[in-house]
Short mmCIF file of C-alpha atoms in Angstrom, two decimals:
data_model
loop_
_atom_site.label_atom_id
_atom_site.label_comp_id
_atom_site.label_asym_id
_atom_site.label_seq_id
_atom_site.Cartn_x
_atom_site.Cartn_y
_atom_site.Cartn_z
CA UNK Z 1 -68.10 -101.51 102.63
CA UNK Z 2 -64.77 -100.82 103.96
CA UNK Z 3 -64.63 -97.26 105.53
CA UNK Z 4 -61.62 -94.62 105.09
CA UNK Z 5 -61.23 -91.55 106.87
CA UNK Z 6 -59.37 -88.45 105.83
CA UNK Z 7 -58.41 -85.40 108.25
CA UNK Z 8 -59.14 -82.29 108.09
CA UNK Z 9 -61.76 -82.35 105.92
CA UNK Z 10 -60.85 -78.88 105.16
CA UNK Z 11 -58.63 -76.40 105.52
CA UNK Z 12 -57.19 -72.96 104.76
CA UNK Z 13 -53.88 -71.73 104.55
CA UNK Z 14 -51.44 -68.76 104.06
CA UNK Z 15 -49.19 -68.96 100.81
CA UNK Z 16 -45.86 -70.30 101.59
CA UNK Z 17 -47.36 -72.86 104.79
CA UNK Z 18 -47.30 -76.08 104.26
CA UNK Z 19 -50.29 -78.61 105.24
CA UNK Z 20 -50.47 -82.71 105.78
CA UNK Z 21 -53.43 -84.54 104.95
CA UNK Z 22 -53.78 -87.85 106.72
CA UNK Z 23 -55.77 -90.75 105.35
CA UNK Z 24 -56.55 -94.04 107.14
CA UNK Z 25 -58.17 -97.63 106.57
CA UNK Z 26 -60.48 -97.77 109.59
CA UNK Z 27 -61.44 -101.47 109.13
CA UNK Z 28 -58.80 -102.73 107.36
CA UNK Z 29 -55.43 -102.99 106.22
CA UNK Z 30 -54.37 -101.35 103.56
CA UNK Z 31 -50.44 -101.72 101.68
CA UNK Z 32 -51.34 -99.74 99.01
CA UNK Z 33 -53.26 -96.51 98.87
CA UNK Z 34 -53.83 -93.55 96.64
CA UNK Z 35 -53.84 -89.78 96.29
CA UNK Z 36 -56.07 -87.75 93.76
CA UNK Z 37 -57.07 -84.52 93.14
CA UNK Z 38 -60.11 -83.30 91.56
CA UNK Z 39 -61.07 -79.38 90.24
CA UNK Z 40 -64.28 -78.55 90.50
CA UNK Z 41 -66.64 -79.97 87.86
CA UNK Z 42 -64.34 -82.49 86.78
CA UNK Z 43 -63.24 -86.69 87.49
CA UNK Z 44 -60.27 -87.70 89.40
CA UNK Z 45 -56.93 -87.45 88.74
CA UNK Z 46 -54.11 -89.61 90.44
CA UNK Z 47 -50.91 -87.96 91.71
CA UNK Z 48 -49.58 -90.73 93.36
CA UNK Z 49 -49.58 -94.11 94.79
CA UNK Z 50 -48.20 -94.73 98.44
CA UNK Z 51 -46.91 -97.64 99.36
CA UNK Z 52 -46.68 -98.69 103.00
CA UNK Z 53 -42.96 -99.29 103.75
CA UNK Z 54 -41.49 -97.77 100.41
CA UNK Z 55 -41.03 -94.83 98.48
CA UNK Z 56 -44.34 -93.26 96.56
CA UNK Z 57 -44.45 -93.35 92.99
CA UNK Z 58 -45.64 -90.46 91.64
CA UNK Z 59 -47.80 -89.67 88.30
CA UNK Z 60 -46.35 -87.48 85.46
CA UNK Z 61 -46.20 -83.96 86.36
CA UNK Z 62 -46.33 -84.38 90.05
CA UNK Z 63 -44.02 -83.05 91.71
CA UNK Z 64 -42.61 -85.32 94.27
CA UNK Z 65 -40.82 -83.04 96.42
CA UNK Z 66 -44.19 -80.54 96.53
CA UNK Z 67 -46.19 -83.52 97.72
CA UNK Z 68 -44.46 -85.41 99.64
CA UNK Z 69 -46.02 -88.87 100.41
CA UNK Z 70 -45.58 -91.31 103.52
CA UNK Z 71 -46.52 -94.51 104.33
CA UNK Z 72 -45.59 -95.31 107.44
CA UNK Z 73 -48.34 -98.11 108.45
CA UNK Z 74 -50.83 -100.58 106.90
CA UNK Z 75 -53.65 -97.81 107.78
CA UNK Z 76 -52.04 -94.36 107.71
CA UNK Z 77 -50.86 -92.67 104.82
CA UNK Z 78 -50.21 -88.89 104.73
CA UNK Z 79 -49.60 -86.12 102.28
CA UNK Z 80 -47.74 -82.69 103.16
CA UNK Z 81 -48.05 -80.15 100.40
CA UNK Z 82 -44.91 -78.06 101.01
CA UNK Z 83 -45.07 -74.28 100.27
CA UNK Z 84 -48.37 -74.26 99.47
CA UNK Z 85 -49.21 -71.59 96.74
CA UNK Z 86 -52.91 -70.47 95.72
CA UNK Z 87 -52.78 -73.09 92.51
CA UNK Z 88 -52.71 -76.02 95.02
CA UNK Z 89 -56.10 -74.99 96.33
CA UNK Z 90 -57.87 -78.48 95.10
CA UNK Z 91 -59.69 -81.17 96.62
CA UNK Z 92 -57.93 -83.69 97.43
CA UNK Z 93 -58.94 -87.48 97.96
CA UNK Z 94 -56.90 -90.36 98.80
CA UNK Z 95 -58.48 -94.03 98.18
CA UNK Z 96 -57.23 -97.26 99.81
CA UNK Z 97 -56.92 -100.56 97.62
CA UNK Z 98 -59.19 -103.13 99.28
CA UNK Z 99 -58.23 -107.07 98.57
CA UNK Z 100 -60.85 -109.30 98.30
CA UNK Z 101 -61.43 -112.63 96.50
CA UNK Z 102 -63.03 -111.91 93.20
CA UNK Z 103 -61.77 -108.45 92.52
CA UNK Z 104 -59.73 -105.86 94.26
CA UNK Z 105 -61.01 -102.21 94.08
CA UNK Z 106 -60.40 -99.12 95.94
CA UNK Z 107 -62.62 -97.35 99.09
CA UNK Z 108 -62.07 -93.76 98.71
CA UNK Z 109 -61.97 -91.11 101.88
CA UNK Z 110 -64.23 -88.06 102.07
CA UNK Z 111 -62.08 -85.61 100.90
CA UNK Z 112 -60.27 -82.89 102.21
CA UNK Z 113 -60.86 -79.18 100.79
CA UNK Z 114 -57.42 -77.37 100.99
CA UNK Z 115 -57.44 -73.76 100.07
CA UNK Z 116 -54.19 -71.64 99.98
CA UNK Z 117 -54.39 -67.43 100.18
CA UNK O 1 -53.14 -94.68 77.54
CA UNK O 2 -56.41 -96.25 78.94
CA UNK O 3 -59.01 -94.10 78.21
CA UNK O 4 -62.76 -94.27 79.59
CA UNK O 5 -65.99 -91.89 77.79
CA UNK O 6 -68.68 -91.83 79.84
CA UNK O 7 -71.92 -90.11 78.26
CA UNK O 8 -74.04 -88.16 78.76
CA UNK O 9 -71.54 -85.97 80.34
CA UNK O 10 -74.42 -84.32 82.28
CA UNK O 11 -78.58 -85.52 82.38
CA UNK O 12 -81.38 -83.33 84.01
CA UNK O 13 -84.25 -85.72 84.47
CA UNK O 14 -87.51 -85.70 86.36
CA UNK O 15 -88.21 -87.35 89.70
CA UNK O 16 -89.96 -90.85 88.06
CA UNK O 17 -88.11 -90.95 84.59
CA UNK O 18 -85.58 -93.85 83.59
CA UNK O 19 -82.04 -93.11 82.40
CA UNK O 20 -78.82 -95.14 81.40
CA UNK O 21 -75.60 -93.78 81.40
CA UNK O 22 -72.85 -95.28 79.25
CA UNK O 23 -68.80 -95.67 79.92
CA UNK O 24 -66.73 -96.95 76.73
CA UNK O 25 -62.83 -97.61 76.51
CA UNK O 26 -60.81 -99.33 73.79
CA UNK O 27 -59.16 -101.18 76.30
CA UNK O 28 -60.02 -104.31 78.08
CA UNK O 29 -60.74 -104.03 82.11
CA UNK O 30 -60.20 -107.01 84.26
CA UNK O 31 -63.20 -105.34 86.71
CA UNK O 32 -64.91 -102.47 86.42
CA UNK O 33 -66.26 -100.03 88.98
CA UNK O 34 -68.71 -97.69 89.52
CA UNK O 35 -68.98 -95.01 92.58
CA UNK O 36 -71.28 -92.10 93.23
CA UNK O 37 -70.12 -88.55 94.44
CA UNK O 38 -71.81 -86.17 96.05
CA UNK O 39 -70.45 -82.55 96.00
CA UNK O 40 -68.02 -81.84 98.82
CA UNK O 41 -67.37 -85.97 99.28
CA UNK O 42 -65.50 -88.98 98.19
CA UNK O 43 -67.03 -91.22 96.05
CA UNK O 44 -68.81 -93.65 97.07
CA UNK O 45 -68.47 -97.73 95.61
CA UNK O 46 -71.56 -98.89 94.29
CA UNK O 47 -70.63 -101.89 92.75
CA UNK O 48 -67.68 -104.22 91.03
CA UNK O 49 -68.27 -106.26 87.81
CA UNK O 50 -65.91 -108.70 86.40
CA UNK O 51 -67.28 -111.11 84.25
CA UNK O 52 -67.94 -110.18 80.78
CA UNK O 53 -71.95 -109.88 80.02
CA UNK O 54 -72.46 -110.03 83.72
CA UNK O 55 -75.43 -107.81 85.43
CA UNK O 56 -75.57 -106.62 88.72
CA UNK O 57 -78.59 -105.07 90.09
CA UNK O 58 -78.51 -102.38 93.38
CA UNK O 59 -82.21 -101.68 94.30
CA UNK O 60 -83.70 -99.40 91.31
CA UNK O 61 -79.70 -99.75 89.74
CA UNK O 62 -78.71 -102.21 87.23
CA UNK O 63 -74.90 -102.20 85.84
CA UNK O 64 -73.69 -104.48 82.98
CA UNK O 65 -70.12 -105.17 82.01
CA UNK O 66 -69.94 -105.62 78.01
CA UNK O 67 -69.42 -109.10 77.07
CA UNK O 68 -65.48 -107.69 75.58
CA UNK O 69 -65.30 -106.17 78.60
CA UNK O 70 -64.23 -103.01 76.99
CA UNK O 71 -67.69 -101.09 78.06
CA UNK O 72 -70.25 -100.91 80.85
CA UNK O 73 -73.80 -99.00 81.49
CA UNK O 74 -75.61 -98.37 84.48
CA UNK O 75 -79.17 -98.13 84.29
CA UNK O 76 -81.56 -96.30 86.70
CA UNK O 77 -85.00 -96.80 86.86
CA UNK O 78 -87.73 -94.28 88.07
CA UNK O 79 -84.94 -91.77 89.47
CA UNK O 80 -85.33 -89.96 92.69
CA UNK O 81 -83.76 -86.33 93.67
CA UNK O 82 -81.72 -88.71 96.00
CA UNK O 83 -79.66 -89.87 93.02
CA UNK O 84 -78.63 -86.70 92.10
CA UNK O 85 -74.87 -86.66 92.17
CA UNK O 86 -71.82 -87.63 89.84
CA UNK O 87 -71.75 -90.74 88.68
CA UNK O 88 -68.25 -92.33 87.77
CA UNK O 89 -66.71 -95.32 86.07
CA UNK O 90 -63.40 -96.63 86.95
CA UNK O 91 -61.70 -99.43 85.05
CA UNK O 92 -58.97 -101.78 86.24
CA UNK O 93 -56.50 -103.09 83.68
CA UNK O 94 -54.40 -104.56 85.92
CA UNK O 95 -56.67 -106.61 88.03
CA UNK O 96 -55.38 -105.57 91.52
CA UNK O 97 -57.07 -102.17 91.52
CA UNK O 98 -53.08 -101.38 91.82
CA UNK O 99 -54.42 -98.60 89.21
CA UNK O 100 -57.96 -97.01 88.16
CA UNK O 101 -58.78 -95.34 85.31
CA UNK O 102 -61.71 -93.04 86.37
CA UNK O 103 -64.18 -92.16 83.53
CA UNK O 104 -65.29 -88.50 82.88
CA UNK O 105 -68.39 -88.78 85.07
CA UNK O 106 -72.12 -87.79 84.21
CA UNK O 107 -73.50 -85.49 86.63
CA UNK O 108 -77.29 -86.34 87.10
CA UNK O 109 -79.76 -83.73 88.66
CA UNK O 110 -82.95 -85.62 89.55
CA UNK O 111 -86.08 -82.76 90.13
CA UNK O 112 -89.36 -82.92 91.36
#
Protein backbone atom coordinates (compact mmCIF):
# COMPACT_ATOMS: atom_id res chain seq x y z
CA UNK A 1 0.00 0.00 0.00
CA UNK A 2 0.92 3.51 -0.42
CA UNK A 3 3.00 4.76 2.63
CA UNK A 4 2.55 8.31 4.48
CA UNK A 5 4.71 9.69 6.96
CA UNK A 6 3.92 12.20 9.64
CA UNK A 7 6.63 14.18 11.84
CA UNK A 8 7.07 14.30 15.01
CA UNK A 9 5.32 11.56 16.01
CA UNK A 10 5.00 13.29 19.23
CA UNK A 11 5.41 16.12 20.97
CA UNK A 12 5.00 18.35 24.03
CA UNK A 13 4.52 21.83 24.42
CA UNK A 14 4.15 24.91 26.73
CA UNK A 15 0.61 26.69 26.60
CA UNK A 16 0.67 29.60 24.36
CA UNK A 17 3.62 27.79 21.69
CA UNK A 18 2.58 26.93 18.72
CA UNK A 19 3.57 23.48 16.87
CA UNK A 20 3.48 22.27 12.91
CA UNK A 21 2.81 18.85 12.07
CA UNK A 22 4.06 17.80 8.67
CA UNK A 23 2.56 14.98 6.67
CA UNK A 24 3.90 13.52 3.39
CA UNK A 25 3.01 10.96 0.48
CA UNK A 26 6.28 9.01 0.35
CA UNK A 27 5.38 7.04 -2.84
CA UNK A 28 3.07 9.05 -4.36
CA UNK A 29 1.42 12.10 -5.22
CA UNK A 30 -1.07 13.29 -3.41
CA UNK A 31 -3.54 16.77 -4.37
CA UNK A 32 -5.70 16.17 -1.76
CA UNK A 33 -5.05 15.19 1.81
CA UNK A 34 -6.68 15.22 5.19
CA UNK A 35 -6.42 16.19 8.84
CA UNK A 36 -8.24 14.35 11.80
CA UNK A 37 -8.19 14.19 15.23
CA UNK A 38 -9.09 11.45 17.45
CA UNK A 39 -9.62 11.45 21.66
CA UNK A 40 -8.76 8.62 23.19
CA UNK A 41 -11.23 5.72 22.93
CA UNK A 42 -13.01 7.14 20.17
CA UNK A 43 -13.15 7.13 15.78
CA UNK A 44 -11.88 9.90 13.72
CA UNK A 45 -12.97 13.09 13.26
CA UNK A 46 -12.07 15.39 10.19
CA UNK A 47 -11.03 19.03 10.72
CA UNK A 48 -10.06 19.71 7.45
CA UNK A 49 -9.19 18.95 3.96
CA UNK A 50 -5.93 20.47 2.34
CA UNK A 51 -5.68 21.01 -0.93
CA UNK A 52 -2.32 21.32 -2.67
CA UNK A 53 -2.24 24.80 -4.30
CA UNK A 54 -5.47 26.28 -2.58
CA UNK A 55 -6.96 27.32 0.47
CA UNK A 56 -8.09 24.37 3.14
CA UNK A 57 -11.58 23.89 3.76
CA UNK A 58 -12.27 23.39 7.06
CA UNK A 59 -15.08 21.20 8.98
CA UNK A 60 -17.72 22.90 11.25
CA UNK A 61 -16.31 24.07 14.38
CA UNK A 62 -12.76 24.21 13.31
CA UNK A 63 -11.26 26.94 13.68
CA UNK A 64 -9.33 27.94 10.70
CA UNK A 65 -7.12 30.49 12.01
CA UNK A 66 -6.13 27.94 15.19
CA UNK A 67 -5.15 25.34 12.63
CA UNK A 68 -3.83 26.68 10.04
CA UNK A 69 -3.39 24.33 6.99
CA UNK A 70 -0.81 24.41 3.97
CA UNK A 71 -0.39 22.72 1.00
CA UNK A 72 2.39 23.71 -0.58
CA UNK A 73 3.33 20.43 -2.76
CA UNK A 74 1.79 17.22 -4.19
CA UNK A 75 3.50 15.35 -1.03
CA UNK A 76 3.75 17.82 1.86
CA UNK A 77 1.02 19.11 3.73
CA UNK A 78 1.43 20.75 7.18
CA UNK A 79 -0.61 21.83 10.13
CA UNK A 80 0.52 24.62 12.75
CA UNK A 81 -1.72 24.73 15.78
CA UNK A 82 -1.26 28.36 16.87
CA UNK A 83 -1.36 29.15 20.64
CA UNK A 84 -1.65 25.92 21.63
CA UNK A 85 -3.77 25.56 24.89
CA UNK A 86 -4.05 22.21 27.06
CA UNK A 87 -7.62 21.31 25.16
CA UNK A 88 -5.65 20.84 21.88
CA UNK A 89 -3.70 18.00 23.45
CA UNK A 90 -5.20 15.25 20.80
CA UNK A 91 -3.88 12.93 18.40
CA UNK A 92 -3.74 14.02 15.42
CA UNK A 93 -3.68 12.09 11.96
CA UNK A 94 -3.61 13.35 8.57
CA UNK A 95 -4.57 10.78 5.59
CA UNK A 96 -3.67 11.28 1.90
CA UNK A 97 -6.37 10.47 -0.90
CA UNK A 98 -4.83 7.77 -3.10
CA UNK A 99 -6.29 7.56 -6.94
CA UNK A 100 -6.52 4.42 -8.36
CA UNK A 101 -8.72 2.79 -11.03
CA UNK A 102 -11.59 1.12 -9.33
CA UNK A 103 -11.90 3.19 -6.22
CA UNK A 104 -10.09 6.01 -4.60
CA UNK A 105 -9.49 5.75 -0.77
CA UNK A 106 -7.28 7.35 1.65
CA UNK A 107 -3.59 6.02 3.28
CA UNK A 108 -3.48 7.48 6.63
CA UNK A 109 0.02 8.60 8.51
CA UNK A 110 1.02 7.28 11.94
CA UNK A 111 -0.05 9.87 13.95
CA UNK A 112 1.39 12.47 15.84
CA UNK A 113 0.69 12.76 19.78
CA UNK A 114 0.66 16.57 20.62
CA UNK A 115 0.34 17.43 24.23
CA UNK A 116 0.11 21.09 25.45
CA UNK A 117 1.00 22.06 29.46
CA UNK B 1 -25.60 13.66 7.59
CA UNK B 2 -24.01 10.25 6.64
CA UNK B 3 -23.99 8.27 9.47
CA UNK B 4 -22.13 4.76 9.97
CA UNK B 5 -23.04 2.13 13.37
CA UNK B 6 -20.63 -0.22 13.70
CA UNK B 7 -21.43 -3.03 16.43
CA UNK B 8 -20.32 -4.49 18.72
CA UNK B 9 -18.80 -1.35 19.87
CA UNK B 10 -16.22 -3.46 21.79
CA UNK B 11 -15.70 -7.76 21.65
CA UNK B 12 -13.35 -9.69 24.11
CA UNK B 13 -12.86 -13.03 22.46
CA UNK B 14 -10.54 -15.96 22.92
CA UNK B 15 -7.44 -16.75 20.89
CA UNK B 16 -9.34 -19.52 18.31
CA UNK B 17 -13.01 -18.13 18.43
CA UNK B 18 -14.81 -16.59 15.24
CA UNK B 19 -16.38 -13.12 15.29
CA UNK B 20 -18.15 -10.67 12.76
CA UNK B 21 -18.40 -7.22 13.25
CA UNK B 22 -21.14 -5.21 11.56
CA UNK B 23 -21.14 -1.37 10.07
CA UNK B 24 -24.77 -0.05 8.95
CA UNK B 25 -25.66 3.49 7.40
CA UNK B 26 -28.88 4.69 5.79
CA UNK B 27 -26.97 6.02 3.15
CA UNK B 28 -25.59 4.53 0.04
CA UNK B 29 -21.51 4.33 -0.28
CA UNK B 30 -19.96 4.25 -3.66
CA UNK B 31 -16.87 2.08 -1.80
CA UNK B 32 -16.45 1.18 1.40
CA UNK B 33 -13.36 0.80 3.56
CA UNK B 34 -12.10 -0.86 6.29
CA UNK B 35 -8.65 -0.10 8.32
CA UNK B 36 -7.22 -1.46 11.53
CA UNK B 37 -5.65 0.73 14.38
CA UNK B 38 -3.45 -0.09 16.75
CA UNK B 39 -3.12 2.18 19.86
CA UNK B 40 -0.61 4.99 19.40
CA UNK B 41 -0.91 4.55 15.23
CA UNK B 42 -2.73 5.42 12.12
CA UNK B 43 -4.94 3.14 10.77
CA UNK B 44 -4.08 0.88 8.71
CA UNK B 45 -6.20 -0.04 5.02
CA UNK B 46 -7.22 -3.44 4.94
CA UNK B 47 -9.33 -3.51 2.16
CA UNK B 48 -11.82 -1.48 -0.46
CA UNK B 49 -15.19 -2.92 -1.64
CA UNK B 50 -17.30 -1.45 -4.27
CA UNK B 51 -19.59 -3.63 -5.81
CA UNK B 52 -22.73 -4.36 -4.10
CA UNK B 53 -22.83 -8.20 -2.68
CA UNK B 54 -19.17 -8.36 -3.40
CA UNK B 55 -16.72 -10.43 -0.89
CA UNK B 56 -13.29 -9.91 -0.36
CA UNK B 57 -11.27 -12.26 1.60
CA UNK B 58 -7.64 -11.12 3.51
CA UNK B 59 -6.09 -14.39 4.92
CA UNK B 60 -8.43 -15.51 8.02
CA UNK B 61 -10.61 -11.93 7.01
CA UNK B 62 -13.59 -11.89 4.89
CA UNK B 63 -15.50 -8.38 4.23
CA UNK B 64 -18.84 -8.12 2.31
CA UNK B 65 -20.42 -4.98 0.97
CA UNK B 66 -24.42 -5.33 1.26
CA UNK B 67 -25.96 -5.86 -2.00
CA UNK B 68 -27.77 -1.85 -1.34
CA UNK B 69 -24.61 -0.97 -0.52
CA UNK B 70 -25.84 0.75 2.53
CA UNK B 71 -23.98 -1.95 5.00
CA UNK B 72 -20.86 -4.07 5.27
CA UNK B 73 -19.41 -6.90 7.83
CA UNK B 74 -16.12 -8.17 8.31
CA UNK B 75 -15.75 -11.53 9.45
CA UNK B 76 -12.76 -13.09 11.32
CA UNK B 77 -12.17 -16.50 11.66
CA UNK B 78 -10.20 -18.32 14.50
CA UNK B 79 -8.84 -14.83 15.92
CA UNK B 80 -5.35 -14.39 17.13
CA UNK B 81 -4.05 -11.81 20.00
CA UNK B 82 -2.45 -10.26 16.79
CA UNK B 83 -5.84 -8.90 15.75
CA UNK B 84 -6.40 -7.15 18.68
CA UNK B 85 -6.86 -3.53 17.78
CA UNK B 86 -9.75 -1.10 16.56
CA UNK B 87 -11.38 -1.99 13.81
CA UNK B 88 -13.03 0.84 11.60
CA UNK B 89 -15.39 1.34 8.70
CA UNK B 90 -15.22 4.25 6.48
CA UNK B 91 -17.77 4.94 3.76
CA UNK B 92 -17.38 7.04 0.63
CA UNK B 93 -20.45 8.79 -0.74
CA UNK B 94 -18.80 10.64 -3.08
CA UNK B 95 -16.73 8.12 -4.87
CA UNK B 96 -13.35 9.98 -4.87
CA UNK B 97 -12.57 9.28 -1.22
CA UNK B 98 -12.73 13.34 -1.51
CA UNK B 99 -14.64 12.55 1.96
CA UNK B 100 -14.90 9.48 4.54
CA UNK B 101 -17.29 8.86 6.88
CA UNK B 102 -15.47 6.77 9.58
CA UNK B 103 -17.74 4.36 11.57
CA UNK B 104 -17.63 4.22 15.45
CA UNK B 105 -15.09 1.39 15.53
CA UNK B 106 -15.22 -2.00 17.55
CA UNK B 107 -12.29 -2.46 19.61
CA UNK B 108 -11.42 -6.27 19.66
CA UNK B 109 -9.12 -7.78 22.45
CA UNK B 110 -8.07 -11.25 21.26
CA UNK B 111 -6.60 -13.43 24.65
CA UNK B 112 -4.94 -16.49 25.07
Amino acid sequence: GAVVSQHPSRVICKSGTSVKIECRSLDFQATTMFWYRQFPKQSLMLMATSNEGSKATYEQGVEKDKFLINHASLTLSTLTVTSAHPEDSSFYICSARFASGRADTQYFGPGTRLTVL
Amino acid sequence: TQLLEQSPQFLSIQEGENLTVYCNSSSVFSSLQWYRQEPGEGPVLLVTVVTGGEVKKLKRLTFQFGDARKDSSLHITAAQPGDTGLYLCAGDYTGTASKLTFGTGTRLQVTL
